[in-house]
Amino acid sequence: MRFRRTFTVAGVLSLLGGLAFTTAAGAASKSSPSSSDKVTIVTDAAGIPHVTADNFFSLGYGEAWAFSEDNFCTLANDFVTLNGERSKYFGPNKLAVDYSAAVDPTNLDSDMFWQMMKDSGMYQSEIKAKPPIGPLPQVLQMYKGFIAGYNAYLSSGKLKDPRCAGKPWVQPITLEEMFLRGVQIATEASSQQFITYEALAAPPSAGSGGNASPSRPTAKELRLLRNMSESGSSSRGSNGIGIGRKDTRNKDGMVLANPHFPWYGTERFFAMQLDVPGSYDAEGGTLMGFPFVGIGFNSDIAWTHTVSTSHRFTLYQLNLAKGHPTRYVVNGKTIPMGTETVSVNTGSGTVHHTFYTTRYGTVVVVPPASYVWTTTNAYTVDDVNIRDEFRAANQYFEMGRATSVQALLSIESKYLAIPTFNTIAADKTGHVLYGDVGNTPGVSAALIKQCLPPGIPSFVYAETGIVTLDGSTTKCDWATAKGTPVPGILSASEEPHTIRTDYVENSNDSYWLANPSHPFRAYSPIIGAIDVQQGLRTRLGDLMIAERVAGTDGLGKPKFTIPTLQKMWESDRSLLAELVLKPLVAACFKSPMQKASSGTKVNLVWACQALKGYEKYENGHLNASGGWLFAIWYNQSFSGKFWRVPFKVKHPLTTPYGLATGNPDILRNLAGAVLALRAHKIKLTATYGDVQHSTRGKDVIPIHGCSTGCFNAIYPGLGNGDPFFPGNYGEVGDGSSLVMTTELTPNGPVSQGIVTYSQATNPASPFYANMTKLYSERKWVPFAYTAKQLAALKGTTTVVLTT
């Protein structure tokens, strides 16, 4: 049981009729609505709240209050999105920046989509349903408590953040809005990729020539489609390692949690501990607005997630009735499309829009795929994650109470609600789990083979993995497996998972090599592929694990401890540099006069010298001289052959390697990188610390890590107007976010971590920059869990609220 403190009430505050007080000297009093139940919030020096309550309503209340002190405006802005009111308050033509989407919708398109979600009746249906579809009693109380705490903070007069204080768009929230936040999180890699394309869909008008044959997608369009199917970018994702008793020094279990997520917006992690003694006690991080721990640990297990290669959606090709573009044919019968007409207040008028719906989802027009609505065909997107949001909340509540990795797997197999992630976990007995067990369409390899339409849909599938099915026959409907909580999804037995005692690792490649000593067999292609080239982070992760287990990495005795796990992660090794830097330098010195793709001639001699200096680093350290030039070189597009030795399926972790220096793009792009650095007045020997940074108020904090195969992946903006990276050149917008290293010992969990961008988005918060500075200095903070651990912390403040 976690450390708690009791107090004698020194006074009663009149504000809202509630009471609250803080034990830190000089701290301001805090208030909440009056009632007999209390919640205790102990906030440590890093800004992590440890929330304890006697029931789940009070727990949710305390969580929302603690969160709101540091992040209220960021979440409030997102509720404007979920209410479909961005056009009204911010203008219809501005971008509703969606940090998960490959294509950012306009405010108007976003509003129309969310108005459709509100009008669909999903919430009304699920709130009335029994579990597992409807919420468990504890889950419902947690949600209601969070809503009450959020609204109480809004009413308390404590909201001073100028980003939203007093703004007309800041309103109290309801349970439906919290439900829609769950929809938003769950559909990041599915429906939200298609918001713009759903808004584009309109039936062809008479005489419009809507039966013209579309052309194949271009290479640029295929890249966009791949990004859509990989949650916005093929380079982003996460790392997760579960280390079992065979590979830990103390013969127990350990987990490295290293999600790579945006540094802006609501997809940031917020770290916390949530405790209802005897019922639930979990610590870790959650995305804003989701009230349960999403990645974390309890007394028995630790778990993390990485973005899966699995597609949680399919497209359908419809055959339309002749002369009726809003009627489609299934099994020889004509079915009229449904319509959902929504109205959006733009602030200067009202816009009405009609969405067209079918048994296979909403009609879309996807220009990058050449999927257009003609007089003969239309296309739809069917999303497995757009329903059953309370089922996911139920699952995460139960996950936080799991006592072993086997129990965790059983929970995931029961609910099948993981939206778009792999799970990596370990327990105190030294067992580890890898699984891509989640909410996956019931689409087998045989179904794809039978139902993939010829022509462009087959081409799109071959190039991107996006599955399009034949909507003219129910034989191509998603299959329903026995024992699943909802129809149309795969069962856990049809999805990859393993429990072991050595290790499991995933860095956003498929399930195939979760442990390379025992590769998985092939599962449905909708989950991912085997026998394919692996990403640099996957290869580096397995390499570093092997070196650590053998003790050949210079970090001391073999096998893992918390300190060696941390040192391994923060080494910032760039596998790409290790594989290609030397031949790049040699080619540069051999042919220094080059012409960039712009036609400008460049003498590369000084670039060669700068990269020669980088050879002694080959990492993303702050002081890695020449590292920035190498990063900008790799950031450009290469045509033709890049690797000297190609991928070989029998050697998946050591191939490809070497640099195909005969490809003109190799040095042409180096010339382009030199010009890019000159344009920004950056010296060729610039280090990552010279350029890569995070701005926190007046502080410009150097950030280590890299995007050239570093396990600690960091993605900075390049000042090109990308809304995903709103800062100036070198401002970090994505990458390592919540990082936790946790060991499950007989005496309880021991965990240290960091929130790279700090806990708060409120610039006035004391927790706005503190952990970012610690991250820059390669320092970690304790994630105190037990009563003893929490009592030992210095600089904590304690608040008691009535709910």
PDB file of N, CA and C in Angstrom, residues 595-636:
ATOM      1  N   LYS A 595      27.565  18.267 -57.733  1.00  0.00           N
ATOM      2  CA  LYS A 595      26.490  19.180 -58.074  1.00  0.00           C
ATOM      3  C   LYS A 595      25.236  18.733 -57.331  1.00  0.00           C
ATOM      4  N   ALA A 596      24.626  19.639 -56.566  1.00  0.00           N
ATOM      5  CA  ALA A 596      23.392  19.326 -55.835  1.00  0.00           C
ATOM      6  C   ALA A 596      22.246  19.160 -56.823  1.00  0.00           C
ATOM      7  N   SER A 597      21.134  18.613 -56.349  1.00  0.00           N
ATOM      8  CA  SER A 597      19.978  18.408 -57.225  1.00  0.00           C
ATOM      9  C   SER A 597      19.449  19.728 -57.773  1.00  0.00           C
ATOM     10  N   SER A 598      19.751  20.838 -57.087  1.00  0.00           N
ATOM     11  CA  SER A 598      19.340  22.162 -57.568  1.00  0.00           C
ATOM     12  C   SER A 598      20.197  22.643 -58.732  1.00  0.00           C
ATOM     13  N   GLY A 599      21.313  21.927 -58.986  1.00  0.00           N
ATOM     14  CA  GLY A 599      22.237  22.323 -60.043  1.00  0.00           C
ATOM     15  C   GLY A 599      23.428  23.105 -59.536  1.00  0.00           C
ATOM     16  N   THR A 600      23.442  23.495 -58.270  1.00  0.00           N
ATOM     17  CA  THR A 600      24.541  24.264 -57.694  1.00  0.00           C
ATOM     18  C   THR A 600      25.757  23.370 -57.463  1.00  0.00           C
ATOM     19  N   LYS A 601      26.935  23.823 -57.913  1.00  0.00           N
ATOM     20  CA  LYS A 601      28.159  23.077 -57.677  1.00  0.00           C
ATOM     21  C   LYS A 601      28.658  23.329 -56.256  1.00  0.00           C
ATOM     22  N   VAL A 602      29.112  22.259 -55.615  1.00  0.00           N
ATOM     23  CA  VAL A 602      29.553  22.350 -54.220  1.00  0.00           C
ATOM     24  C   VAL A 602      30.879  21.608 -54.078  1.00  0.00           C
ATOM     25  N   ASN A 603      31.830  22.265 -53.434  1.00  0.00           N
ATOM     26  CA  ASN A 603      33.081  21.602 -53.057  1.00  0.00           C
ATOM     27  C   ASN A 603      32.875  20.979 -51.679  1.00  0.00           C
ATOM     28  N   LEU A 604      32.971  19.662 -51.611  1.00  0.00           N
ATOM     29  CA  LEU A 604      32.628  18.935 -50.388  1.00  0.00           C
ATOM     30  C   LEU A 604      33.807  18.731 -49.442  1.00  0.00           C
ATOM     31  N   VAL A 605      34.957  19.329 -49.716  1.00  0.00           N
ATOM     32  CA  VAL A 605      36.138  19.028 -48.919  1.00  0.00           C
ATOM     33  C   VAL A 605      35.889  19.241 -47.425  1.00  0.00           C
ATOM     34  N   TRP A 606      35.279  20.386 -47.086  1.00  0.00           N
ATOM     35  CA  TRP A 606      35.047  20.655 -45.663  1.00  0.00           C
ATOM     36  C   TRP A 606      33.954  19.758 -45.092  1.00  0.00           C
ATOM     37  N   ALA A 607      33.001  19.361 -45.928  1.00  0.00           N
ATOM     38  CA  ALA A 607      31.999  18.388 -45.479  1.00  0.00           C
ATOM     39  C   ALA A 607      32.644  17.039 -45.204  1.00  0.00           C
ATOM     40  N   CYS A 608      33.603  16.654 -46.052  1.00  0.00           N
ATOM     41  CA  CYS A 608      34.320  15.397 -45.828  1.00  0.00           C
ATOM     42  C   CYS A 608      35.049  15.438 -44.483  1.00  0.00           C
ATOM     43  N   GLN A 609      35.694  16.576 -44.214  1.00  0.00           N
ATOM     44  CA  GLN A 609      36.415  16.719 -42.945  1.00  0.00           C
ATOM     45  C   GLN A 609      35.443  16.657 -41.762  1.00  0.00           C
ATOM     46  N   ALA A 610      34.277  17.315 -41.911  1.00  0.00           N
ATOM     47  CA  ALA A 610      33.296  17.309 -40.821  1.00  0.00           C
ATOM     48  C   ALA A 610      32.805  15.896 -40.540  1.00  0.00           C
ATOM     49  N   LEU A 611      32.522  15.137 -41.589  1.00  0.00           N
ATOM     50  CA  LEU A 611      32.058  13.767 -41.397  1.00  0.00           C
ATOM     51  C   LEU A 611      33.177  12.875 -40.874  1.00  0.00           C
ATOM     52  N   LYS A 612      34.405  13.160 -41.271  1.00  0.00           N
ATOM     53  CA  LYS A 612      35.541  12.430 -40.715  1.00  0.00           C
ATOM     54  C   LYS A 612      35.605  12.617 -39.206  1.00  0.00           C
ATOM     55  N   GLY A 613      35.323  13.847 -38.754  1.00  0.00           N
ATOM     56  CA  GLY A 613      35.287  14.104 -37.317  1.00  0.00           C
ATOM     57  C   GLY A 613      34.165  13.366 -36.614  1.00  0.00           C
ATOM     58  N   TYR A 614      33.063  13.140 -37.346  1.00  0.00           N
ATOM     59  CA  TYR A 614      31.919  12.434 -36.745  1.00  0.00           C
ATOM     60  C   TYR A 614      32.208  10.944 -36.558  1.00  0.00           C
ATOM     61  N   GLU A 615      33.228  10.415 -37.239  1.00  0.00           N
ATOM     62  CA  GLU A 615      33.516   8.985 -37.148  1.00  0.00           C
ATOM     63  C   GLU A 615      33.825   8.540 -35.721  1.00  0.00           C
ATOM     64  N   LYS A 616      34.354   9.438 -34.899  1.00  0.00           N
ATOM     65  CA  LYS A 616      34.685   9.025 -33.536  1.00  0.00           C
ATOM     66  C   LYS A 616      33.472   9.044 -32.609  1.00  0.00           C
ATOM     67  N   TYR A 617      32.339   9.555 -33.120  1.00  0.00           N
ATOM     68  CA  TYR A 617      31.108   9.585 -32.320  1.00  0.00           C
ATOM     69  C   TYR A 617      30.105   8.534 -32.804  1.00  0.00           C
ATOM     70  N   GLU A 618      29.668   8.699 -34.050  1.00  0.00           N
ATOM     71  CA  GLU A 618      28.660   7.809 -34.626  1.00  0.00           C
ATOM     72  C   GLU A 618      27.457   7.649 -33.697  1.00  0.00           C
ATOM     73  N   ASN A 619      27.001   8.758 -33.147  1.00  0.00           N
ATOM     74  CA  ASN A 619      25.857   8.704 -32.244  1.00  0.00           C
ATOM     75  C   ASN A 619      25.143  10.045 -32.228  1.00  0.00           C
ATOM     76  N   GLY A 620      24.116  10.136 -31.390  1.00  0.00           N
ATOM     77  CA  GLY A 620      23.329  11.357 -31.289  1.00  0.00           C
ATOM     78  C   GLY A 620      23.650  12.167 -30.048  1.00  0.00           C
ATOM     79  N   HIS A 621      24.890  12.037 -29.531  1.00  0.00           N
ATOM     80  CA  HIS A 621      25.291  12.820 -28.363  1.00  0.00           C
ATOM     81  C   HIS A 621      25.235  14.312 -28.670  1.00  0.00           C
ATOM     82  N   LEU A 622      25.075  15.101 -27.641  1.00  0.00           N
ATOM     83  CA  LEU A 622      25.033  16.547 -27.806  1.00  0.00           C
ATOM     84  C   LEU A 622      26.323  17.080 -28.405  1.00  0.00           C
ATOM     85  N   ASN A 623      27.451  16.408 -28.125  1.00  0.00           N
ATOM     86  CA  ASN A 623      28.757  16.906 -28.579  1.00  0.00           C
ATOM     87  C   ASN A 623      29.269  16.162 -29.803  1.00  0.00           C
ATOM     88  N   ALA A 624      28.359  15.500 -30.546  1.00  0.00           N
ATOM     89  CA  ALA A 624      28.775  14.705 -31.704  1.00  0.00           C
ATOM     90  C   ALA A 624      29.045  15.620 -32.889  1.00  0.00           C
ATOM     91  N   SER A 625      30.298  16.083 -33.019  1.00  0.00           N
ATOM     92  CA  SER A 625      30.690  17.017 -34.079  1.00  0.00           C
ATOM     93  C   SER A 625      30.455  16.400 -35.453  1.00  0.00           C
ATOM     94  N   GLY A 626      29.780  17.154 -36.324  1.00  0.00           N
ATOM     95  CA  GLY A 626      29.474  16.678 -37.665  1.00  0.00           C
ATOM     96  C   GLY A 626      28.217  15.845 -37.747  1.00  0.00           C
ATOM     97  N   GLY A 627      27.618  15.570 -36.616  1.00  0.00           N
ATOM     98  CA  GLY A 627      26.435  14.715 -36.595  1.00  0.00           C
ATOM     99  C   GLY A 627      25.238  15.326 -37.306  1.00  0.00           C
ATOM    100  N   TRP A 628      25.101  16.650 -37.202  1.00  0.00           N
ATOM    101  CA  TRP A 628      23.939  17.286 -37.825  1.00  0.00           C
ATOM    102  C   TRP A 628      24.021  17.216 -39.348  1.00  0.00           C
ATOM    103  N   LEU A 629      25.196  17.364 -39.897  1.00  0.00           N
ATOM    104  CA  LEU A 629      25.374  17.233 -41.342  1.00  0.00           C
ATOM    105  C   LEU A 629      24.982  15.831 -41.794  1.00  0.00           C
ATOM    106  N   PHE A 630      25.399  14.830 -41.047  1.00  0.00           N
ATOM    107  CA  PHE A 630      25.050  13.451 -41.388  1.00  0.00           C
ATOM    108  C   PHE A 630      23.533  13.253 -41.343  1.00  0.00           C
ATOM    109  N   ALA A 631      22.874  13.837 -40.349  1.00  0.00           N
ATOM    110  CA  ALA A 631      21.420  13.700 -40.218  1.00  0.00           C
ATOM    111  C   ALA A 631      20.691  14.352 -41.383  1.00  0.00           C
ATOM    112  N   ILE A 632      21.138  15.540 -41.798  1.00  0.00           N
ATOM    113  CA  ILE A 632      20.480  16.230 -42.904  1.00  0.00           C
ATOM    114  C   ILE A 632      20.732  15.492 -44.217  1.00  0.00           C
ATOM    115  N   TRP A 633      21.914  14.926 -44.369  1.00  0.00           N
ATOM    116  CA  TRP A 633      22.184  14.099 -45.561  1.00  0.00           C
ATOM    117  C   TRP A 633      21.187  12.951 -45.650  1.00  0.00           C
ATOM    118  N   TYR A 634      20.972  12.259 -44.556  1.00  0.00           N
ATOM    119  CA  TYR A 634      20.093  11.088 -44.573  1.00  0.00           C
ATOM    120  C   TYR A 634      18.621  11.479 -44.692  1.00  0.00           C
ATOM    121  N   ASN A 635      18.295  12.686 -44.319  1.00  0.00           N
ATOM    122  CA  ASN A 635      16.900  13.121 -44.339  1.00  0.00           C
ATOM    123  C   ASN A 635      16.371  13.324 -45.759  1.00  0.00           C
ATOM    124  N   GLN A 636      17.252  13.371 -46.742  1.00  0.00           N
ATOM    125  CA  GLN A 636      16.828  13.598 -48.117  1.00  0.00           C
ATOM    126  C   GLN A 636      16.400  12.293 -48.795  1.00  0.00           C
TER     127      GLN A 636
END
